[in-house]
mmCIF file of C-alpha atoms in Angstrom:
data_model
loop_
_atom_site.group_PDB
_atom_site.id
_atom_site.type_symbol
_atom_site.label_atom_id
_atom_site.label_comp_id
_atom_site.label_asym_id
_atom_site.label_seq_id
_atom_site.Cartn_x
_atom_site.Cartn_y
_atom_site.Cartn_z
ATOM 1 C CA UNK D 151 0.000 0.000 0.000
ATOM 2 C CA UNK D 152 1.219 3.439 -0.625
ATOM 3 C CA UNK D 153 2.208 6.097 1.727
ATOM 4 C CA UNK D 154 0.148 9.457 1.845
ATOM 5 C CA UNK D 155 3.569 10.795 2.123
ATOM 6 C CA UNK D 156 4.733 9.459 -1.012
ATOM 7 C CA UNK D 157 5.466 11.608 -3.965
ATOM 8 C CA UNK D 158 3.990 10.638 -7.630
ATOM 9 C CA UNK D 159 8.349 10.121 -7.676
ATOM 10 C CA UNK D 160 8.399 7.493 -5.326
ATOM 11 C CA UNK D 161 5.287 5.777 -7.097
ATOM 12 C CA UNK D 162 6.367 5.412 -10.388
ATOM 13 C CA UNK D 163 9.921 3.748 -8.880
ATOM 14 C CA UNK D 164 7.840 1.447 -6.831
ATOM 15 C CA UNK D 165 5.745 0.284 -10.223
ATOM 16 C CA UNK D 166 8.668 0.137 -12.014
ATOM 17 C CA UNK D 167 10.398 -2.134 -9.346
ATOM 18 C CA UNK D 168 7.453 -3.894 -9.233
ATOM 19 C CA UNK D 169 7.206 -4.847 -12.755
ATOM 20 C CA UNK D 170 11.275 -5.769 -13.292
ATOM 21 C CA UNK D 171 10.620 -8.091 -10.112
ATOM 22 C CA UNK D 172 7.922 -9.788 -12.345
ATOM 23 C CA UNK D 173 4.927 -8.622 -9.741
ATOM 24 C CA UNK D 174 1.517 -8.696 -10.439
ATOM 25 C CA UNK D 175 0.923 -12.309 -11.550
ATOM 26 C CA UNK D 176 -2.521 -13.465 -12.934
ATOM 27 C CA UNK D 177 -3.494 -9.109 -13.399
ATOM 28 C CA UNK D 178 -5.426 -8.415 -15.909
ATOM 29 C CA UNK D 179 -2.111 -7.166 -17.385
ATOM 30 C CA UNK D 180 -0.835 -10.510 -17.799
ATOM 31 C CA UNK D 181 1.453 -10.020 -20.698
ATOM 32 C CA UNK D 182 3.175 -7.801 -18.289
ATOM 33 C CA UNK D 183 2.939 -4.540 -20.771
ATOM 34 C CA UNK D 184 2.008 -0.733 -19.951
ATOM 35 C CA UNK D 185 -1.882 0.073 -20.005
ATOM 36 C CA UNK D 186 -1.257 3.019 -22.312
ATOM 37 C CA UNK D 187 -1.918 3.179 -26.293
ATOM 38 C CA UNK D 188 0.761 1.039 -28.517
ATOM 39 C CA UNK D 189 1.174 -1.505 -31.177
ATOM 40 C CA UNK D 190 0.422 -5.290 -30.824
ATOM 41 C CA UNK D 191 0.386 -8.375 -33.146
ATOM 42 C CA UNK D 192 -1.126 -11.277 -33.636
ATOM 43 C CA UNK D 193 -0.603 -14.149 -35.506
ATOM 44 C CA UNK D 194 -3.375 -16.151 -37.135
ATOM 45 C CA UNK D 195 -2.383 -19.903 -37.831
ATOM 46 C CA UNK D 196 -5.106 -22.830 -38.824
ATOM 47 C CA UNK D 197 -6.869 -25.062 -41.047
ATOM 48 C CA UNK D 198 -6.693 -23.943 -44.639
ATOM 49 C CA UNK D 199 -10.726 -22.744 -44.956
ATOM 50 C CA UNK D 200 -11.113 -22.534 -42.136
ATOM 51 C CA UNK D 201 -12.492 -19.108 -41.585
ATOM 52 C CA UNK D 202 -9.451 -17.082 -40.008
ATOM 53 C CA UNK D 203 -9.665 -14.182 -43.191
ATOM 54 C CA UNK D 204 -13.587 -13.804 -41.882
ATOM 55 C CA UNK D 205 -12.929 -13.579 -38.580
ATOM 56 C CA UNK D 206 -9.836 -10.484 -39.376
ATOM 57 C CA UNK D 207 -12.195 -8.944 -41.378
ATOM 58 C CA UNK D 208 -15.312 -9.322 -38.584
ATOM 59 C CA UNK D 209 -12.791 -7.612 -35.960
ATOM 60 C CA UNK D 210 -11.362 -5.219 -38.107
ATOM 61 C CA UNK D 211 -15.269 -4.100 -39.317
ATOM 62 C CA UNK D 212 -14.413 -4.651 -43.497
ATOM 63 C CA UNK D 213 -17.468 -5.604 -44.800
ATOM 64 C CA UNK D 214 -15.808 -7.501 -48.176
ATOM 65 C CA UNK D 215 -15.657 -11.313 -49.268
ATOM 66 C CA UNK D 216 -12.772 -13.124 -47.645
ATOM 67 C CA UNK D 217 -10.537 -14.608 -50.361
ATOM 68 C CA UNK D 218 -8.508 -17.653 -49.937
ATOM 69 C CA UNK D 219 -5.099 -16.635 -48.233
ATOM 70 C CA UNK D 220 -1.835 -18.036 -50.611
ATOM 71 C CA UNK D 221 0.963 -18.110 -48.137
ATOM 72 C CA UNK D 222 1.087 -14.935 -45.770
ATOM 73 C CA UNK D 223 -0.907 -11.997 -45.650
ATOM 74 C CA UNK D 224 -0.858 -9.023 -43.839
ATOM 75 C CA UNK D 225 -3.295 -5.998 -42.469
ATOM 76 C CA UNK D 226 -3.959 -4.037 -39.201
ATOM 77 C CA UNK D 227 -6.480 -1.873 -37.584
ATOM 78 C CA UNK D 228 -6.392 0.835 -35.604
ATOM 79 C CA UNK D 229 -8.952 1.543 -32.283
ATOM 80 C CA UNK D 230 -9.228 4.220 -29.835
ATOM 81 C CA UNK D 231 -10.148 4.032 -26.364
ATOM 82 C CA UNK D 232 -11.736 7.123 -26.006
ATOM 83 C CA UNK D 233 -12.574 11.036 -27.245
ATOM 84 C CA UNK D 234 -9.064 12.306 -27.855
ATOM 85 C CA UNK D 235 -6.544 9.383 -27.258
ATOM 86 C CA UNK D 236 -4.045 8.153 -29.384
ATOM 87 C CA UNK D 237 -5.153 4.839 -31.179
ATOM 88 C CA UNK D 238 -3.698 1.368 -31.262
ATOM 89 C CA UNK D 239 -2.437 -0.369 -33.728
ATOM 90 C CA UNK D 240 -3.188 -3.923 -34.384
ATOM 91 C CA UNK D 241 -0.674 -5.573 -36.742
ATOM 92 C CA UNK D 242 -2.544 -8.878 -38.353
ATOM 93 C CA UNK D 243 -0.661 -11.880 -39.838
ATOM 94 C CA UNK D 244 -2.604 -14.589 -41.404
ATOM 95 C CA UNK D 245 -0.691 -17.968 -42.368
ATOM 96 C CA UNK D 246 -2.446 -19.415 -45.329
ATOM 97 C CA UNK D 247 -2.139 -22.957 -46.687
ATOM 98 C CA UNK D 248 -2.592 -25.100 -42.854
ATOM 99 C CA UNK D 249 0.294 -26.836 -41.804
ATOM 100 C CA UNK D 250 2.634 -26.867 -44.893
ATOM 101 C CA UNK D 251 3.960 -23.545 -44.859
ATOM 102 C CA UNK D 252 4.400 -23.092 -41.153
ATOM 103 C CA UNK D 253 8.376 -22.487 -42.043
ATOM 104 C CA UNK D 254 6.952 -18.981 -43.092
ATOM 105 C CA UNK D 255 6.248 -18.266 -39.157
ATOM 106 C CA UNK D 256 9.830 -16.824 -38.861
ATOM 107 C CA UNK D 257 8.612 -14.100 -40.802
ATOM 108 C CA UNK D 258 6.279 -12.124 -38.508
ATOM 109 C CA UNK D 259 7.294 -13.411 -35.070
ATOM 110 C CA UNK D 260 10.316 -11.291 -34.587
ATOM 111 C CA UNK D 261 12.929 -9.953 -31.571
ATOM 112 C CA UNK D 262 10.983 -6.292 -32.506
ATOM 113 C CA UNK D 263 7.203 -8.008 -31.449
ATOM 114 C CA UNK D 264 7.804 -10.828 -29.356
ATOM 115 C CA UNK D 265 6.682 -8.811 -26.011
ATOM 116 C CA UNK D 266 3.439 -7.672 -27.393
ATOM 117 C CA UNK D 267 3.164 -10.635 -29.273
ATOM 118 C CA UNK D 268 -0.791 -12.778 -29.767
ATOM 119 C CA UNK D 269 -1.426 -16.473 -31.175
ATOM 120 C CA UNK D 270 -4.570 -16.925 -32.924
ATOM 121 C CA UNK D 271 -5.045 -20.847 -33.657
ATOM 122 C CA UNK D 272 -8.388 -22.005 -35.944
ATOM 123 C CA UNK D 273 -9.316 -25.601 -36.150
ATOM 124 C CA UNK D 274 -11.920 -26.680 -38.377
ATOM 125 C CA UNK D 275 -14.063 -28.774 -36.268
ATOM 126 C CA UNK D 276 -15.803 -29.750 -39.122
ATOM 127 C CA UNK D 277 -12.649 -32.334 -39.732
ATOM 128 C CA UNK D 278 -11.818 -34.090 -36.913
ATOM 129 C CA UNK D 279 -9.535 -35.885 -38.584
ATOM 130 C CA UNK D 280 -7.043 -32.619 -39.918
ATOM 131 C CA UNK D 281 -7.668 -31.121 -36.493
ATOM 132 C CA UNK D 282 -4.932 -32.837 -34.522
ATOM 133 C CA UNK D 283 -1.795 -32.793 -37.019
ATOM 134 C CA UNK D 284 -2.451 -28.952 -37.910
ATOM 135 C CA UNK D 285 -2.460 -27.870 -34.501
ATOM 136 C CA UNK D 286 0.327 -29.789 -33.426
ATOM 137 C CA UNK D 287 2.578 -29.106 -36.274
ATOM 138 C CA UNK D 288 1.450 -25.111 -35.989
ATOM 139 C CA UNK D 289 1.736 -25.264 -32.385
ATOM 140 C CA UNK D 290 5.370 -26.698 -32.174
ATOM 141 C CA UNK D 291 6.766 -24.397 -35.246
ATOM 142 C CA UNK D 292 5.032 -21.072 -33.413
ATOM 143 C CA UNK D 293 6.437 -22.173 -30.474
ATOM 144 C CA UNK D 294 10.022 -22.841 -31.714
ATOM 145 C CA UNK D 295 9.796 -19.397 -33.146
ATOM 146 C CA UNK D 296 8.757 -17.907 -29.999
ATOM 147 C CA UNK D 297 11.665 -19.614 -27.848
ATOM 148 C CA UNK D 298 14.174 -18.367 -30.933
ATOM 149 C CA UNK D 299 13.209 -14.940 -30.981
ATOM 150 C CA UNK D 300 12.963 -14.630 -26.823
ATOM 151 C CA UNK D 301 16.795 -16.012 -26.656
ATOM 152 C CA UNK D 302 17.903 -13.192 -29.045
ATOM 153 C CA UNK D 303 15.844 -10.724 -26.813
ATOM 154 C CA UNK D 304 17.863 -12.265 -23.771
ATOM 155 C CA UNK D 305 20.742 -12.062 -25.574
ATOM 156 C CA UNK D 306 20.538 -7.994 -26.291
ATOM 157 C CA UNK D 307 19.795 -8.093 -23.221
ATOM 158 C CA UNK D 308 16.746 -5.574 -23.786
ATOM 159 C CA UNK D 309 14.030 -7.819 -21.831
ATOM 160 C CA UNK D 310 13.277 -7.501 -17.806
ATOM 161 C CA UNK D 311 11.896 -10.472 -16.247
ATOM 162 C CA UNK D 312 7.977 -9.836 -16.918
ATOM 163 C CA UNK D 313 8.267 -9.394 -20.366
ATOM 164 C CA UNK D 314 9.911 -12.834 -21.245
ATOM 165 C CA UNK D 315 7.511 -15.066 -22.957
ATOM 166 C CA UNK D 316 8.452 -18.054 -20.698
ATOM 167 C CA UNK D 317 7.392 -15.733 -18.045
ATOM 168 C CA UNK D 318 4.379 -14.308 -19.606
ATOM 169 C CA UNK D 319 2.903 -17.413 -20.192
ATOM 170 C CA UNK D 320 2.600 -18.455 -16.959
ATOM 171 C CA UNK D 321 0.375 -15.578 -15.785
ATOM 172 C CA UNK D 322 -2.896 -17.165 -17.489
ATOM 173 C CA UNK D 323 -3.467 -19.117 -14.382
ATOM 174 C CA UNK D 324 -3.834 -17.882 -10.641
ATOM 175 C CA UNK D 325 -1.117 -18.420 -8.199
ATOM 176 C CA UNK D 326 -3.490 -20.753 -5.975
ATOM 177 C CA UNK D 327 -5.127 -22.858 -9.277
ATOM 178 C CA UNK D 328 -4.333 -26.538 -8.581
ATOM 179 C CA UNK D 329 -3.121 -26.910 -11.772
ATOM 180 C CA UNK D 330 -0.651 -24.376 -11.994
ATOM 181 C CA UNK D 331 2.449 -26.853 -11.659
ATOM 182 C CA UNK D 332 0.460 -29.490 -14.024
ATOM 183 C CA UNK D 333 0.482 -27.425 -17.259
ATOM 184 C CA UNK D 334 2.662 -26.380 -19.622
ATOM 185 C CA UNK D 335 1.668 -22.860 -20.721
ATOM 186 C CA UNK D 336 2.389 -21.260 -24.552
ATOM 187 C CA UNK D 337 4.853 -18.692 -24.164
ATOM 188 C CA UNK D 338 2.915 -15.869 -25.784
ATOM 189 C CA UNK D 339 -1.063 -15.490 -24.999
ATOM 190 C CA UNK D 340 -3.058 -17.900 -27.218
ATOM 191 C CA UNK D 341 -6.837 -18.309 -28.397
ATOM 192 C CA UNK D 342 -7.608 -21.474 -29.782
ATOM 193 C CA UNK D 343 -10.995 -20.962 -32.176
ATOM 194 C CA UNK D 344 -13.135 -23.871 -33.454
ATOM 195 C CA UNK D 345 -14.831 -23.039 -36.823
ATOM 196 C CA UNK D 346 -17.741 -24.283 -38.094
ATOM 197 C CA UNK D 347 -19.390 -25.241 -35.511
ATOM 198 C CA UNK D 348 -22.856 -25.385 -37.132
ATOM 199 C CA UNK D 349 -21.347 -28.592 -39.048
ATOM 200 C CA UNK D 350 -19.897 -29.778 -36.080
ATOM 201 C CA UNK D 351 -23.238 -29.795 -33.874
ATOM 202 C CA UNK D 352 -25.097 -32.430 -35.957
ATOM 203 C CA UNK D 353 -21.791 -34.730 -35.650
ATOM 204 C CA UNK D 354 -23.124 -37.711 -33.377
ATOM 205 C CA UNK D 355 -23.045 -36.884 -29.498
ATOM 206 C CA UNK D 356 -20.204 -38.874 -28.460
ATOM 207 C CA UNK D 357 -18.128 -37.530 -30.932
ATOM 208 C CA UNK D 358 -18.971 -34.290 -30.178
ATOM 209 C CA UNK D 359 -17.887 -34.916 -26.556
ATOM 210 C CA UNK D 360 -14.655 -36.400 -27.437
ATOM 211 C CA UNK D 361 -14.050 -33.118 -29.473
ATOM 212 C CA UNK D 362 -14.730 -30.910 -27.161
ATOM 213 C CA UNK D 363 -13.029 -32.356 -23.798
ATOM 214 C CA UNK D 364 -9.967 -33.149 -26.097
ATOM 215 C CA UNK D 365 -9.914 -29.015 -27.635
ATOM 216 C CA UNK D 366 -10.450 -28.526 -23.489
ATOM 217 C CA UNK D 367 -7.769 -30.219 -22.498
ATOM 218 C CA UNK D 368 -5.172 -29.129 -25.161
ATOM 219 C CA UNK D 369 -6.266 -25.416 -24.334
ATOM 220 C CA UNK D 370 -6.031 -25.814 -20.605
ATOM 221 C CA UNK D 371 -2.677 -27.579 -20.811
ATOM 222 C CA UNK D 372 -1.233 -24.632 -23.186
ATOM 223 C CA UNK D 373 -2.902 -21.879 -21.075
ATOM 224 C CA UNK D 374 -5.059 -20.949 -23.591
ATOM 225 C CA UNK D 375 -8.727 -19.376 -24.198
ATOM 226 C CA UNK D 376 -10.738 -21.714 -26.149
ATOM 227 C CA UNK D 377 -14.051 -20.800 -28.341
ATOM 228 C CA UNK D 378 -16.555 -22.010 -30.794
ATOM 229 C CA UNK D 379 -17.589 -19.922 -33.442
ATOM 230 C CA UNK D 380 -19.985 -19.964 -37.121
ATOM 231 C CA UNK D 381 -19.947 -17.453 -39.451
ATOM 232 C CA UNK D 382 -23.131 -18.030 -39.972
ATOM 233 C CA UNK D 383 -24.087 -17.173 -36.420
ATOM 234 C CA UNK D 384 -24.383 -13.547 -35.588
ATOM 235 C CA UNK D 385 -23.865 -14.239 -31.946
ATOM 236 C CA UNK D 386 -20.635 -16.328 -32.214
ATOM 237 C CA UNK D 387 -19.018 -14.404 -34.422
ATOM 238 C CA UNK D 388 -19.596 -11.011 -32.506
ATOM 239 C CA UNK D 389 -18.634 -13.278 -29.265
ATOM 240 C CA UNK D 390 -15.216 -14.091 -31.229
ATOM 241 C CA UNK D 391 -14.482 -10.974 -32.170
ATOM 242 C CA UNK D 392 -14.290 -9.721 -28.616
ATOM 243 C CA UNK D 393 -12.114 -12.686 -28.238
ATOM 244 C CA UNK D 394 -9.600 -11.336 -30.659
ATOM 245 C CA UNK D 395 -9.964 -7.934 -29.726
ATOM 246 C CA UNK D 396 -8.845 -8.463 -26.214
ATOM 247 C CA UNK D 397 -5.537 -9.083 -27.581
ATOM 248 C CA UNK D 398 -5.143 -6.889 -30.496
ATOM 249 C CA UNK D 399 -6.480 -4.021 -28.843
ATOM 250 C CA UNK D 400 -7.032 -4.967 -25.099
ATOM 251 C CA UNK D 401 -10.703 -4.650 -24.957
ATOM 252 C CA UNK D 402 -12.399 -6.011 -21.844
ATOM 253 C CA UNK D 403 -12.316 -9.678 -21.426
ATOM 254 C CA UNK D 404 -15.541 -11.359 -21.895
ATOM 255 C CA UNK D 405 -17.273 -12.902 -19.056
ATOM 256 C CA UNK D 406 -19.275 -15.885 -20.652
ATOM 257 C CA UNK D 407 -17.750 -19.635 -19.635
ATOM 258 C CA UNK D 408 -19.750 -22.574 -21.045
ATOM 259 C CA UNK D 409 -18.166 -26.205 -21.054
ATOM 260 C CA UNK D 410 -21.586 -28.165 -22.256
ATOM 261 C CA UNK D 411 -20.583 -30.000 -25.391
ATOM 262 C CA UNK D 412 -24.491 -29.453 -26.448
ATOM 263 C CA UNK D 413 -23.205 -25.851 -26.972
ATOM 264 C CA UNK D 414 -20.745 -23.755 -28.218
ATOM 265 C CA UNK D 415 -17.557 -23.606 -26.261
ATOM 266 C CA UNK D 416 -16.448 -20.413 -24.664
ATOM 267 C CA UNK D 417 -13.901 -21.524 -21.975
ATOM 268 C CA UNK D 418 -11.405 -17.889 -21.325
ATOM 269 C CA UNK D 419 -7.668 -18.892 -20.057
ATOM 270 C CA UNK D 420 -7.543 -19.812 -16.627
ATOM 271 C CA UNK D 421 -10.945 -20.538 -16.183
ATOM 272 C CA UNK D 422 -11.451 -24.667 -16.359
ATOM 273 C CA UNK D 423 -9.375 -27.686 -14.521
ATOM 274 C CA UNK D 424 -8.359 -30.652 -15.357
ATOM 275 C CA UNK D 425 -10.989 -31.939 -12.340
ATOM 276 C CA UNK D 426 -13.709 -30.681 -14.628
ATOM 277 C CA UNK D 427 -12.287 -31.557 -17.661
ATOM 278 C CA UNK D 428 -11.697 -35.467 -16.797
ATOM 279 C CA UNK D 429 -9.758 -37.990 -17.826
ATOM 280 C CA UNK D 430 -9.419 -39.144 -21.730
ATOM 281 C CA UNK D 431 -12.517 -40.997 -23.434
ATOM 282 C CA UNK D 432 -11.725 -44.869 -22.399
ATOM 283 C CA UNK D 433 -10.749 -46.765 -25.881
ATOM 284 C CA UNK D 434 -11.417 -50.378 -26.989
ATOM 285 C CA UNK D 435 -7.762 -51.088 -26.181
ATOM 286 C CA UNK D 436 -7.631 -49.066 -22.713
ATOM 287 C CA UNK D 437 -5.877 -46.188 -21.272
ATOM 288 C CA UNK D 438 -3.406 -48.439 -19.365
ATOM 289 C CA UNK D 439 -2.190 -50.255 -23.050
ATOM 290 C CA UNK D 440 -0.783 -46.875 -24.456
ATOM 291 C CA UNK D 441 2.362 -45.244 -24.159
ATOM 292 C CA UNK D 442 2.676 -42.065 -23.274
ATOM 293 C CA UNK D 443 5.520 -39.764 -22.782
ATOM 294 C CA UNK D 444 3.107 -37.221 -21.378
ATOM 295 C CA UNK D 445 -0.084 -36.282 -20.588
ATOM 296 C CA UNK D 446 -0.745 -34.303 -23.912
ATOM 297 C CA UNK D 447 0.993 -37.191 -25.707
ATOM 298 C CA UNK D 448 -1.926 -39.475 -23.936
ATOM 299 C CA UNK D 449 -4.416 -37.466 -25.344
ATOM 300 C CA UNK D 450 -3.296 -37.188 -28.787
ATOM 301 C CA UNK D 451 -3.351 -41.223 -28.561
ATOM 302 C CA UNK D 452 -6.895 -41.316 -27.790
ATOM 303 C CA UNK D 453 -7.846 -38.982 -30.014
ATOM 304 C CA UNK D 454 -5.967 -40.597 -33.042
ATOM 305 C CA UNK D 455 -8.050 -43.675 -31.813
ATOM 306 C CA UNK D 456 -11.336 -42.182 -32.502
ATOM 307 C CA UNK D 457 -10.067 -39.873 -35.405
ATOM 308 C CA UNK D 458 -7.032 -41.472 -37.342
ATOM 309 C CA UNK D 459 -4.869 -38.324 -38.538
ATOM 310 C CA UNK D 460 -5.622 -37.386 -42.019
ATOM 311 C CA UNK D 461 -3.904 -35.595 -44.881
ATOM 312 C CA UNK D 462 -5.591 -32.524 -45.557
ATOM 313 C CA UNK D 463 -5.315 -33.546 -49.071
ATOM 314 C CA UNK D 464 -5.251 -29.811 -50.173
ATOM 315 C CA UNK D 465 -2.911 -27.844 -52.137
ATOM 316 C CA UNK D 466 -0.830 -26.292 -49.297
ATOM 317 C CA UNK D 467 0.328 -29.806 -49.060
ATOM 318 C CA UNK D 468 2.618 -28.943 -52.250
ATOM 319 C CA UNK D 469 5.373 -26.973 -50.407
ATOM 320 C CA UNK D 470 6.042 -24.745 -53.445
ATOM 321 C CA UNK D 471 2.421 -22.761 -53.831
ATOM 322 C CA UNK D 472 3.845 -21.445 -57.194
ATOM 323 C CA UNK D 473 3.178 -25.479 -58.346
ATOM 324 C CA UNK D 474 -0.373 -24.856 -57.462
ATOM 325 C CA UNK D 475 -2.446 -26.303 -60.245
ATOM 326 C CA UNK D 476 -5.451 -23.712 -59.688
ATOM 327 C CA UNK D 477 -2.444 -20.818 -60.565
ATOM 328 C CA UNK D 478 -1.294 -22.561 -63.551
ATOM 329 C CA UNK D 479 -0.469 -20.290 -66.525
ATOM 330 C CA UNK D 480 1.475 -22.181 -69.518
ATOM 331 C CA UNK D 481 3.715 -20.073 -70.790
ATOM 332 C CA UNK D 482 5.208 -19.179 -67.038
ATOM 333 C CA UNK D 483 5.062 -22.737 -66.193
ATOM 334 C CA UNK D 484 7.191 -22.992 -69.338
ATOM 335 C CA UNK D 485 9.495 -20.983 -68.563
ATOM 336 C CA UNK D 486 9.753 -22.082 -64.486
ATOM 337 C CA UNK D 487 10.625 -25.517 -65.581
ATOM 338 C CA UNK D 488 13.322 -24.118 -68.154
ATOM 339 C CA UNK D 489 14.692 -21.945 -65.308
ATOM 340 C CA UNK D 490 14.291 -25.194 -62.791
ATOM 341 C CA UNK D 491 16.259 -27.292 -64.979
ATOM 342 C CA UNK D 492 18.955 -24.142 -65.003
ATOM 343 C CA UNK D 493 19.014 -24.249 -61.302
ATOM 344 C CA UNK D 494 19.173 -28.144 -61.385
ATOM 345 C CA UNK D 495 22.704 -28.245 -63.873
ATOM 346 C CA UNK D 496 24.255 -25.194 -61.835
ATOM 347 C CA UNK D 497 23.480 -27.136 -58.610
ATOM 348 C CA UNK D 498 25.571 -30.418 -60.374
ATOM 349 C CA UNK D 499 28.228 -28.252 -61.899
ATOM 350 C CA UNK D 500 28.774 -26.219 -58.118
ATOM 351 C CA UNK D 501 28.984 -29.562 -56.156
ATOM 352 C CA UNK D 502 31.670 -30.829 -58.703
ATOM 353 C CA UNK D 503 33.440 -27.781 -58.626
ATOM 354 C CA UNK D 504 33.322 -27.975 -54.502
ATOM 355 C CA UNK D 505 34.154 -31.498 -54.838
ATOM 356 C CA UNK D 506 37.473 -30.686 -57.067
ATOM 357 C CA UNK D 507 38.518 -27.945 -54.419
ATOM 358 C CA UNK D 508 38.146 -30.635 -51.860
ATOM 359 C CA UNK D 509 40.450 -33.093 -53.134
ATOM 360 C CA UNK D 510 42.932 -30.249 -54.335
ATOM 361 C CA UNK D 511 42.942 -28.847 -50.407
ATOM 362 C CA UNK D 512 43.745 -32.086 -49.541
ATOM 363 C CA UNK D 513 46.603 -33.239 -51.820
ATOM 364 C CA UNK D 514 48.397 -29.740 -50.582
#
């Protein structure tokens, strides 16, 4: 508590102490950043269709047809928080193609954004089968970017202790939540969205509960909000929105919690257990039959039980999108194959030339 004989001096030392000490766990402030106006980002990763361009647009108020996202996009919007008060600035950076061009992540998760940093992840729940291998591949690449771009911070030595991302991430639960030593929380804040949910709720009932405790559990262990959304549902999408808007532009948190798999999810970080969430859906085989290196890696076998992982069998599968048959023009593709078959003979004549410099460096 502050002293009535403290000066507005001796305040602002105290919060800045306060913050370099890494004070103030589980604040609404969890990312450990000034309340003032500034820039943040936020990376959307996902399913290829699965709706992320809609849901940038939806936030960003563009009413225009999304078009299908090539490799990496960007855009950002600007908000104020009031009459007369500088505006943020949301930077937006949509991944396009699922999983197969999550090498691009290095791009927009940088040393210059990693403190104000947002991960957007959208799983199609209308293919429980895709579901798992896109968000772990996306997951583990983001991740590995994160850690990357936090040890160069450390290394410049420009971050204090609550700014980290290893740090940051473990603010999404309380101090006194009993699973607080259980999880393993994703260094930068991440909302998980599950699209198409108006396919998803005619899937059969057990499914659907499968589905959603797995998507509960993966969020909970990652420290991560979770939430079901339509496009073609007013309510959901405006419900999303605020989602995504509490990190690009730190707009209240919602309120709402529902864990019924009857229902839409809406599950913010921090808010369910692993008490509530229970134990994985019992399999023919039985939980005591698989191996697990880990409690996520227990899930994932149970859930590959009941869904077998699936190629998404789309064109982002091609790593090159310039091989994309829907882009195809003939006399460029005529000309990339001459100019591949270039790069092909200088690639043979530069490893024979290396290979000649070897064995001359070693007769001398």
């Amino acid at each position: 508590m502050p002293k009535t004989s403290d000066t507005l001096w001796d305040l602002a030392v105290a919060e800045v102490r306060r913050r370099e000490s890494g004070g103030g766990e589980g604040e609404e402030e969890e990312e450990g950043e000034e309340a003032g106006p500034g820039e943040r980002a936020v990376l959307f990763l996902g399913s290829k269709g699965g709706g992320k361009t809609t849901i940038i647009l939806r936030c960003l108020d563009r009413d225009e047809p999304p078009k299908p996202t090539l490799a990496l996009e960007y855009t950002f919007g600007r908000r104020a928080r009031g009459h007369n008060t500088p505006k943020d600035i949301a930077h937006f950076w949509e991944l396009g193609g699922g999983a197969s061009l999550s090498d691009l992540i290095q791009i927009p998760v940088t040393v210059d954004n990693i403190r104000t940093l947002s991960v957007v992840l959208v799983l199609d729940l209308s293919k429980p089968g895709v579901l798992w291998p896109t968000m772990e591949r996306l997951l583990q690449a983001a991740r590995a970017q994160v850690d990357r771009a936090s040890a160069e911070l450390l290394k410049v030595g420009e971050a204090r202790a609550g700014q980290i991302p290893s740090r940051r991430g473990l603010r999404t639960l309380a101090k006194d939540h009993p699973d607080r030593e259980l999880i393993n929380p994703f260094p930068v804040p991440l909302l998980i969205i599950g699209s198409k949910f108006d396919i998803f709720q005619d899937f059969d009932s057990e499914k659907r509960k499968v589905i959603c405790k797995t998507l509960r559990f993966v969020s909970h262990y990652y420290g991560a909000s979770l939430i079901f959304t339509s496009w073609k549902s007013e309510s959901l999408m405006s419900k999303t929105r605020s989602s995504v808007n509490h990190l690009a532009f730190r707009t209240e948190r919602g309120k709402t919690v529902s864990t019924d798999h009857n229902k839409p999810l809406i599950i913010p970080a921090g808010m369910d257990s692993l008490s509530q969430i229970g134990s994985p859906p019992m399999t023919d085989v039985g939980l005591g039959s698989l191996h697990a290196k880990n409690p996520l890696d227990l899930w994932k076998k149970v859930y590959e039980k009941l869904f077998p992982a699936e190629s998404a069998g789309d064109p982002g599968d091609v790593r090159d999108p310039a091989r994309d048959p829907q882009y195809s023009e003939a006399e460029i593709d005529s000309m990339r194959a001459q100019k591949d078959q270039e790069l092909e003979q200088y690639k043979r004549n530069a490893s024979k030339s290396w290979k000649a410099l070897e064995l001359d460096s070693r007769r001398h």
